[in-house]
PDB file of C-alpha atoms in Angstrom:
ATOM      1  CA  ASP A   5      12.983  -5.995  -2.581  1.00  0.00           C
ATOM      2  CA  ILE A   6      15.790  -8.284  -1.469  1.00  0.00           C
ATOM      3  CA  GLN A   7      19.161  -6.649  -2.033  1.00  0.00           C
ATOM      4  CA  MET A   8      22.092  -8.799  -3.100  1.00  0.00           C
ATOM      5  CA  THR A   9      25.715  -7.804  -2.601  1.00  0.00           C
ATOM      6  CA  GLN A  10      28.833  -9.521  -3.867  1.00  0.00           C
ATOM      7  CA  SER A  11      32.477  -9.281  -2.970  1.00  0.00           C
ATOM      8  CA  PRO A  12      34.900  -8.660  -4.362  1.00  0.00           C
ATOM      9  CA  SER A  13      33.670  -6.661  -7.347  1.00  0.00           C
ATOM     10  CA  SER A  14      36.691  -7.838  -9.282  1.00  0.00           C
ATOM     11  CA  LEU A  15      39.715 -10.028  -8.755  1.00  0.00           C
ATOM     12  CA  SER A  16      42.867 -10.849 -10.617  1.00  0.00           C
ATOM     13  CA  THR A  17      44.139 -14.338 -10.234  1.00  0.00           C
ATOM     14  CA  SER A  18      46.227 -17.051 -11.906  1.00  0.00           C
ATOM     15  CA  VAL A  19      45.424 -20.290 -13.663  1.00  0.00           C
ATOM     16  CA  GLY A  20      45.266 -23.048 -11.077  1.00  0.00           C
ATOM     17  CA  ASP A  21      44.324 -20.735  -8.209  1.00  0.00           C
ATOM     18  CA  ARG A  22      41.367 -21.283  -5.925  1.00  0.00           C
ATOM     19  CA  VAL A  23      38.815 -18.485  -6.354  1.00  0.00           C
ATOM     20  CA  THR A  24      36.146 -17.576  -3.807  1.00  0.00           C
ATOM     21  CA  ILE A  25      33.298 -15.104  -4.249  1.00  0.00           C
ATOM     22  CA  THR A  26      30.813 -14.208  -1.544  1.00  0.00           C
ATOM     23  CA  CYS A  27      27.206 -13.119  -1.884  1.00  0.00           C
ATOM     24  CA  GLN A  28      25.074 -11.580   0.840  1.00  0.00           C
ATOM     25  CA  ALA A  29      21.296 -11.260   0.852  1.00  0.00           C
ATOM     26  CA  SER A  30      19.509  -8.477   2.739  1.00  0.00           C
ATOM     27  CA  GLN A  31      17.150 -11.048   4.259  1.00  0.00           C
ATOM     28  CA  ASP A  32      16.905 -14.803   4.726  1.00  0.00           C
ATOM     29  CA  ILE A  33      16.470 -16.527   1.343  1.00  0.00           C
ATOM     30  CA  GLY A  34      16.925 -20.087   2.573  1.00  0.00           C
ATOM     31  CA  HIS A  35      18.850 -21.969  -0.090  1.00  0.00           C
ATOM     32  CA  TYR A  36      17.156 -20.240  -3.053  1.00  0.00           C
ATOM     33  CA  LEU A  37      20.340 -18.911  -4.589  1.00  0.00           C
ATOM     34  CA  SER A  38      21.926 -19.479  -7.972  1.00  0.00           C
ATOM     35  CA  TRP A  39      25.246 -18.559  -9.582  1.00  0.00           C
ATOM     36  CA  TYR A  40      25.712 -17.591 -13.229  1.00  0.00           C
ATOM     37  CA  GLN A  41      28.759 -17.152 -15.422  1.00  0.00           C
ATOM     38  CA  GLN A  42      28.751 -14.539 -18.179  1.00  0.00           C
ATOM     39  CA  LYS A  43      31.481 -14.088 -20.755  1.00  0.00           C
ATOM     40  CA  PRO A  44      31.736 -10.839 -22.776  1.00  0.00           C
ATOM     41  CA  GLY A  45      29.079 -10.594 -25.467  1.00  0.00           C
ATOM     42  CA  LYS A  46      27.424 -13.838 -24.368  1.00  0.00           C
ATOM     43  CA  ALA A  47      24.331 -14.794 -22.445  1.00  0.00           C
ATOM     44  CA  PRO A  48      24.648 -15.841 -18.818  1.00  0.00           C
ATOM     45  CA  LYS A  49      24.998 -19.525 -18.043  1.00  0.00           C
ATOM     46  CA  LEU A  50      23.595 -21.217 -14.956  1.00  0.00           C
ATOM     47  CA  LEU A  51      26.282 -22.988 -12.941  1.00  0.00           C
ATOM     48  CA  ILE A  52      24.806 -23.541  -9.468  1.00  0.00           C
ATOM     49  CA  TYR A  53      21.215 -23.567  -8.235  1.00  0.00           C
ATOM     50  CA  ASP A  54      19.612 -24.185  -4.836  1.00  0.00           C
ATOM     51  CA  GLU A  55      22.834 -22.823  -3.293  1.00  0.00           C
ATOM     52  CA  SER A  56      24.951 -25.902  -3.984  1.00  0.00           C
ATOM     53  CA  GLN A  57      23.492 -27.979  -6.812  1.00  0.00           C
ATOM     54  CA  LEU A  58      25.654 -28.157  -9.936  1.00  0.00           C
ATOM     55  CA  ASP A  59      23.655 -27.587 -13.102  1.00  0.00           C
ATOM     56  CA  THR A  60      23.849 -30.164 -15.867  1.00  0.00           C
ATOM     57  CA  GLY A  61      27.120 -29.871 -17.755  1.00  0.00           C
ATOM     58  CA  ALA A  62      28.768 -27.460 -15.354  1.00  0.00           C
ATOM     59  CA  PRO A  63      32.323 -28.568 -14.438  1.00  0.00           C
ATOM     60  CA  SER A  64      32.821 -30.016 -10.977  1.00  0.00           C
ATOM     61  CA  ARG A  65      35.484 -27.422 -10.142  1.00  0.00           C
ATOM     62  CA  PHE A  66      32.560 -25.048  -9.491  1.00  0.00           C
ATOM     63  CA  SER A  67      30.825 -25.312  -6.137  1.00  0.00           C
ATOM     64  CA  GLY A  68      28.500 -23.344  -3.909  1.00  0.00           C
ATOM     65  CA  SER A  69      27.696 -23.267  -0.226  1.00  0.00           C
ATOM     66  CA  GLY A  70      25.902 -21.269   2.442  1.00  0.00           C
ATOM     67  CA  SER A  71      22.338 -20.596   3.511  1.00  0.00           C
ATOM     68  CA  GLY A  72      20.127 -17.881   4.878  1.00  0.00           C
ATOM     69  CA  THR A  73      21.878 -14.646   4.032  1.00  0.00           C
ATOM     70  CA  SER A  74      25.490 -15.616   3.352  1.00  0.00           C
ATOM     71  CA  PHE A  75      26.722 -17.656   0.399  1.00  0.00           C
ATOM     72  CA  THR A  76      30.022 -18.626  -1.188  1.00  0.00           C
ATOM     73  CA  PHE A  77      30.938 -19.609  -4.743  1.00  0.00           C
ATOM     74  CA  THR A  78      34.234 -21.388  -5.328  1.00  0.00           C
ATOM     75  CA  ILE A  79      36.310 -22.356  -8.340  1.00  0.00           C
ATOM     76  CA  SER A  80      38.687 -24.995  -7.015  1.00  0.00           C
ATOM     77  CA  SER A  81      41.325 -24.568  -9.729  1.00  0.00           C
ATOM     78  CA  LEU A  82      40.839 -21.696 -12.146  1.00  0.00           C
ATOM     79  CA  GLN A  83      41.027 -22.566 -15.826  1.00  0.00           C
ATOM     80  CA  PRO A  84      41.590 -20.067 -18.664  1.00  0.00           C
ATOM     81  CA  GLU A  85      38.007 -20.553 -19.857  1.00  0.00           C
ATOM     82  CA  ASP A  86      36.713 -19.436 -16.452  1.00  0.00           C
ATOM     83  CA  ILE A  87      37.609 -15.803 -17.139  1.00  0.00           C
ATOM     84  CA  ALA A  88      34.188 -14.161 -16.892  1.00  0.00           C
ATOM     85  CA  THR A  89      31.847 -12.199 -14.673  1.00  0.00           C
ATOM     86  CA  TYR A  90      29.928 -14.165 -12.054  1.00  0.00           C
ATOM     87  CA  TYR A  91      26.520 -13.184 -10.681  1.00  0.00           C
ATOM     88  CA  CYS A  92      24.489 -14.514  -7.779  1.00  0.00           C
ATOM     89  CA  GLN A  93      20.685 -14.379  -7.914  1.00  0.00           C
ATOM     90  CA  GLN A  94      18.016 -14.978  -5.302  1.00  0.00           C
ATOM     91  CA  TYR A  95      14.726 -16.573  -6.304  1.00  0.00           C
ATOM     92  CA  ASP A  96      13.139 -16.790  -2.889  1.00  0.00           C
ATOM     93  CA  ASP A  97      10.991 -13.713  -3.442  1.00  0.00           C
ATOM     94  CA  LEU A  98       9.955 -11.547  -6.365  1.00  0.00           C
ATOM     95  CA  PRO A  99      11.633  -9.654  -7.925  1.00  0.00           C
ATOM     96  CA  PHE A 100      14.435 -12.167  -8.406  1.00  0.00           C
ATOM     97  CA  THR A 101      17.334  -9.845  -7.810  1.00  0.00           C
ATOM     98  CA  PHE A 102      20.887 -10.325  -9.022  1.00  0.00           C
ATOM     99  CA  GLY A 103      24.077  -9.333  -7.312  1.00  0.00           C
ATOM    100  CA  PRO A 104      26.215  -6.659  -9.027  1.00  0.00           C
ATOM    101  CA  GLY A 105      28.673  -9.228 -10.355  1.00  0.00           C
ATOM    102  CA  THR A 106      32.305 -10.214  -9.774  1.00  0.00           C
ATOM    103  CA  LYS A 107      34.715  -9.906 -12.672  1.00  0.00           C
ATOM    104  CA  VAL A 108      37.410 -12.578 -12.652  1.00  0.00           C
ATOM    105  CA  ASP A 109      40.497 -12.098 -14.784  1.00  0.00           C
ATOM    106  CA  VAL A 110      44.164 -13.104 -14.876  1.00  0.00           C
TER     107      VAL A 110
ATOM    108  CA  GLN B   4      18.760 -29.297 -28.180  1.00  0.00           C
ATOM    109  CA  VAL B   5      17.197 -26.458 -26.210  1.00  0.00           C
ATOM    110  CA  GLN B   6      16.989 -23.248 -28.223  1.00  0.00           C
ATOM    111  CA  LEU B   7      15.627 -19.816 -27.395  1.00  0.00           C
ATOM    112  CA  VAL B   8      15.721 -17.154 -30.083  1.00  0.00           C
ATOM    113  CA  GLU B   9      14.738 -13.578 -29.323  1.00  0.00           C
ATOM    114  CA  SER B  10      13.605 -11.095 -31.939  1.00  0.00           C
ATOM    115  CA  GLY B  11      11.940  -7.717 -32.174  1.00  0.00           C
ATOM    116  CA  GLY B  12      14.668  -5.470 -30.832  1.00  0.00           C
ATOM    117  CA  GLY B  13      15.802  -2.282 -32.520  1.00  0.00           C
ATOM    118  CA  VAL B  14      16.030   1.476 -32.218  1.00  0.00           C
ATOM    119  CA  VAL B  15      12.900   3.242 -31.023  1.00  0.00           C
ATOM    120  CA  GLN B  16      12.068   6.767 -29.926  1.00  0.00           C
ATOM    121  CA  PRO B  17      11.125   7.504 -26.319  1.00  0.00           C
ATOM    122  CA  GLY B  18       7.450   6.955 -25.645  1.00  0.00           C
ATOM    123  CA  ARG B  19       7.041   4.402 -28.431  1.00  0.00           C
ATOM    124  CA  SER B  20       6.413   0.657 -28.173  1.00  0.00           C
ATOM    125  CA  LEU B  21       8.159  -2.564 -29.096  1.00  0.00           C
ATOM    126  CA  ARG B  22       7.161  -6.195 -28.829  1.00  0.00           C
ATOM    127  CA  LEU B  23       9.867  -8.755 -28.206  1.00  0.00           C
ATOM    128  CA  SER B  24       9.351 -12.394 -29.072  1.00  0.00           C
ATOM    129  CA  CYS B  25      11.218 -15.476 -27.919  1.00  0.00           C
ATOM    130  CA  ALA B  26      10.700 -18.593 -29.993  1.00  0.00           C
ATOM    131  CA  THR B  27      11.701 -21.810 -28.275  1.00  0.00           C
ATOM    132  CA  SER B  28      12.345 -25.390 -29.317  1.00  0.00           C
ATOM    133  CA  GLY B  29      13.924 -28.585 -28.064  1.00  0.00           C
ATOM    134  CA  PHE B  30      11.927 -28.925 -24.864  1.00  0.00           C
ATOM    135  CA  THR B  31       8.360 -29.162 -23.583  1.00  0.00           C
ATOM    136  CA  PHE B  32       7.454 -25.482 -23.374  1.00  0.00           C
ATOM    137  CA  THR B  33       4.507 -26.009 -21.036  1.00  0.00           C
ATOM    138  CA  ASN B  34       6.783 -27.573 -18.402  1.00  0.00           C
ATOM    139  CA  HIS B  35       8.625 -24.321 -17.748  1.00  0.00           C
ATOM    140  CA  ALA B  36       8.090 -20.827 -16.469  1.00  0.00           C
ATOM    141  CA  MET B  37       9.695 -18.201 -18.719  1.00  0.00           C
ATOM    142  CA  THR B  38      11.589 -15.059 -17.758  1.00  0.00           C
ATOM    143  CA  TRP B  39      12.932 -11.876 -19.326  1.00  0.00           C
ATOM    144  CA  VAL B  40      16.187 -10.418 -18.006  1.00  0.00           C
ATOM    145  CA  ARG B  41      17.876  -7.293 -19.334  1.00  0.00           C
ATOM    146  CA  GLN B  42      21.372  -5.863 -19.269  1.00  0.00           C
ATOM    147  CA  ALA B  43      22.095  -2.211 -19.934  1.00  0.00           C
ATOM    148  CA  PRO B  44      25.364  -1.523 -21.799  1.00  0.00           C
ATOM    149  CA  GLY B  45      28.299  -2.212 -19.496  1.00  0.00           C
ATOM    150  CA  LYS B  46      26.027  -2.963 -16.548  1.00  0.00           C
ATOM    151  CA  GLY B  47      24.832  -5.982 -14.599  1.00  0.00           C
ATOM    152  CA  LEU B  48      21.800  -8.212 -14.992  1.00  0.00           C
ATOM    153  CA  GLU B  49      18.322  -6.943 -14.140  1.00  0.00           C
ATOM    154  CA  TRP B  50      15.371  -9.318 -13.779  1.00  0.00           C
ATOM    155  CA  VAL B  51      12.372  -7.927 -15.692  1.00  0.00           C
ATOM    156  CA  ALA B  52       9.446 -10.343 -15.731  1.00  0.00           C
ATOM    157  CA  VAL B  53       8.321 -13.947 -15.272  1.00  0.00           C
ATOM    158  CA  ILE B  54       5.301 -15.919 -16.439  1.00  0.00           C
ATOM    159  CA  SER B  55       4.215 -19.303 -15.142  1.00  0.00           C
ATOM    160  CA  TYR B  56       4.035 -22.408 -17.318  1.00  0.00           C
ATOM    161  CA  ASP B  57       0.356 -21.895 -18.053  1.00  0.00           C
ATOM    162  CA  GLY B  58       0.374 -18.121 -18.221  1.00  0.00           C
ATOM    163  CA  GLY B  59      -1.790 -17.901 -15.143  1.00  0.00           C
ATOM    164  CA  ASN B  60       0.737 -16.026 -13.007  1.00  0.00           C
ATOM    165  CA  LYS B  61       2.780 -13.072 -14.177  1.00  0.00           C
ATOM    166  CA  TYR B  62       5.065 -10.658 -12.364  1.00  0.00           C
ATOM    167  CA  VAL B  63       7.039  -7.684 -13.597  1.00  0.00           C
ATOM    168  CA  ALA B  64       9.709  -5.578 -11.940  1.00  0.00           C
ATOM    169  CA  ASP B  65       8.633  -2.285 -10.391  1.00  0.00           C
ATOM    170  CA  SER B  66      10.902  -0.448 -12.858  1.00  0.00           C
ATOM    171  CA  VAL B  67       8.664  -1.549 -15.744  1.00  0.00           C
ATOM    172  CA  LYS B  68       5.322  -2.076 -14.016  1.00  0.00           C
ATOM    173  CA  GLY B  69       2.452  -0.508 -15.908  1.00  0.00           C
ATOM    174  CA  ARG B  70       4.555  -0.269 -19.091  1.00  0.00           C
ATOM    175  CA  PHE B  71       5.722  -3.834 -19.843  1.00  0.00           C
ATOM    176  CA  THR B  72       3.566  -6.946 -20.146  1.00  0.00           C
ATOM    177  CA  ILE B  73       4.741 -10.545 -20.381  1.00  0.00           C
ATOM    178  CA  SER B  74       2.654 -13.157 -22.143  1.00  0.00           C
ATOM    179  CA  ARG B  75       3.042 -16.556 -23.763  1.00  0.00           C
ATOM    180  CA  GLU B  76       1.440 -18.548 -26.523  1.00  0.00           C
ATOM    181  CA  ASN B  77       1.890 -22.199 -25.624  1.00  0.00           C
ATOM    182  CA  SER B  78       0.597 -23.438 -28.976  1.00  0.00           C
ATOM    183  CA  LYS B  79       3.556 -21.660 -30.609  1.00  0.00           C
ATOM    184  CA  ASN B  80       6.159 -22.270 -27.880  1.00  0.00           C
ATOM    185  CA  THR B  81       6.733 -18.530 -27.740  1.00  0.00           C
ATOM    186  CA  VAL B  82       6.949 -15.920 -24.990  1.00  0.00           C
ATOM    187  CA  PHE B  83       6.511 -12.193 -25.534  1.00  0.00           C
ATOM    188  CA  LEU B  84       7.416  -8.938 -23.862  1.00  0.00           C
ATOM    189  CA  GLN B  85       5.236  -5.989 -24.830  1.00  0.00           C
ATOM    190  CA  MET B  86       7.077  -2.793 -24.000  1.00  0.00           C
ATOM    191  CA  ASN B  87       5.133   0.474 -24.030  1.00  0.00           C
ATOM    192  CA  SER B  88       6.091   4.036 -23.123  1.00  0.00           C
ATOM    193  CA  LEU B  89       9.749   3.221 -23.599  1.00  0.00           C
ATOM    194  CA  ARG B  90      12.350   5.347 -21.867  1.00  0.00           C
ATOM    195  CA  PRO B  91      16.060   5.845 -22.557  1.00  0.00           C
ATOM    196  CA  GLU B  92      16.830   3.878 -19.389  1.00  0.00           C
ATOM    197  CA  ASP B  93      15.162   0.831 -20.969  1.00  0.00           C
ATOM    198  CA  THR B  94      18.075   0.611 -23.403  1.00  0.00           C
ATOM    199  CA  ALA B  95      19.543  -2.847 -22.893  1.00  0.00           C
ATOM    200  CA  VAL B  96      20.074  -6.315 -24.265  1.00  0.00           C
ATOM    201  CA  TYR B  97      16.951  -8.284 -23.431  1.00  0.00           C
ATOM    202  CA  TYR B  98      17.389 -11.978 -22.748  1.00  0.00           C
ATOM    203  CA  CYS B  99      14.687 -14.604 -22.744  1.00  0.00           C
ATOM    204  CA  ALA B 100      15.379 -17.435 -20.308  1.00  0.00           C
ATOM    205  CA  ARG B 101      13.760 -20.712 -19.357  1.00  0.00           C
ATOM    206  CA  GLY B 102      12.873 -21.420 -15.777  1.00  0.00           C
ATOM    207  CA  ARG B 103      14.276 -24.611 -14.451  1.00  0.00           C
ATOM    208  CA  THR B 104      10.839 -25.797 -13.287  1.00  0.00           C
ATOM    209  CA  THR B 105       7.158 -25.105 -13.865  1.00  0.00           C
ATOM    210  CA  THR B 106       7.002 -22.737 -10.925  1.00  0.00           C
ATOM    211  CA  ASN B 107       7.945 -19.070 -11.164  1.00  0.00           C
ATOM    212  CA  PHE B 108      10.311 -19.568  -8.236  1.00  0.00           C
ATOM    213  CA  SER B 109      13.230 -21.197  -9.996  1.00  0.00           C
ATOM    214  CA  PRO B 110      16.505 -20.111 -11.585  1.00  0.00           C
ATOM    215  CA  GLN B 111      16.961 -19.740 -15.337  1.00  0.00           C
ATOM    216  CA  ASP B 112      18.765 -22.716 -16.861  1.00  0.00           C
ATOM    217  CA  SER B 113      18.757 -21.858 -20.575  1.00  0.00           C
ATOM    218  CA  TRP B 114      19.111 -18.457 -22.195  1.00  0.00           C
ATOM    219  CA  GLY B 115      18.688 -16.936 -25.613  1.00  0.00           C
ATOM    220  CA  GLN B 116      21.381 -14.883 -27.302  1.00  0.00           C
ATOM    221  CA  GLY B 117      19.622 -11.611 -26.490  1.00  0.00           C
ATOM    222  CA  THR B 118      18.133  -8.801 -28.547  1.00  0.00           C
ATOM    223  CA  LEU B 119      19.256  -5.180 -28.266  1.00  0.00           C
ATOM    224  CA  VAL B 120      16.700  -2.468 -27.603  1.00  0.00           C
ATOM    225  CA  THR B 121      17.898   1.105 -27.973  1.00  0.00           C
ATOM    226  CA  VAL B 122      15.598   3.925 -26.902  1.00  0.00           C
ATOM    227  CA  SER B 123      16.813   7.184 -28.343  1.00  0.00           C
ATOM    228  CA  SER B 124      15.490  10.228 -30.151  1.00  0.00           C
TER     229      SER B 124
END
């Protein structure tokens, strides 16, 4: 199975800050990486797919980059509603493994 | 609008079975692969199973292989997860999610609200 790691596991930030989360895959996954946002008690929400494509309705302050084994997720200017846990997921090979998550709070 | 509604969760003893259902609406069901993802209390997301748009291809995680089966009934726009020989470690919220494309190899772009399965004696 492809192992996904994320860093940091948590971060405390301020409204308006730029936030960056990294995701590493244990093998080359091309650009088959997505990012999800999950708020407490809610289902995950797709933000980014194919490493950098913004899903319909996702705010443009969210972006993704990278390829192969190393990926980055960025919130350009953190808003209060962005407080959540963020997960990366690879879908290059089954099983479609998730990273352990990064909890973002203020 | 796109809706996915899971049902069938509950409290069950170890070794027993449960069948989860996910009723969908608001989109062309046969244009999408469907996935089950679970989340144990206080833990991260774990991918469980995927089924192709036509039901012809199915894959389950090793942690549930031989115990869980995914299926779909396209005439009813519904996907199922049959869970047998349940273990305490299967306790989780189970989410049904729509694949972004017809292929199994796509992210999940719409999710249900989840249904809680608790395996306990």
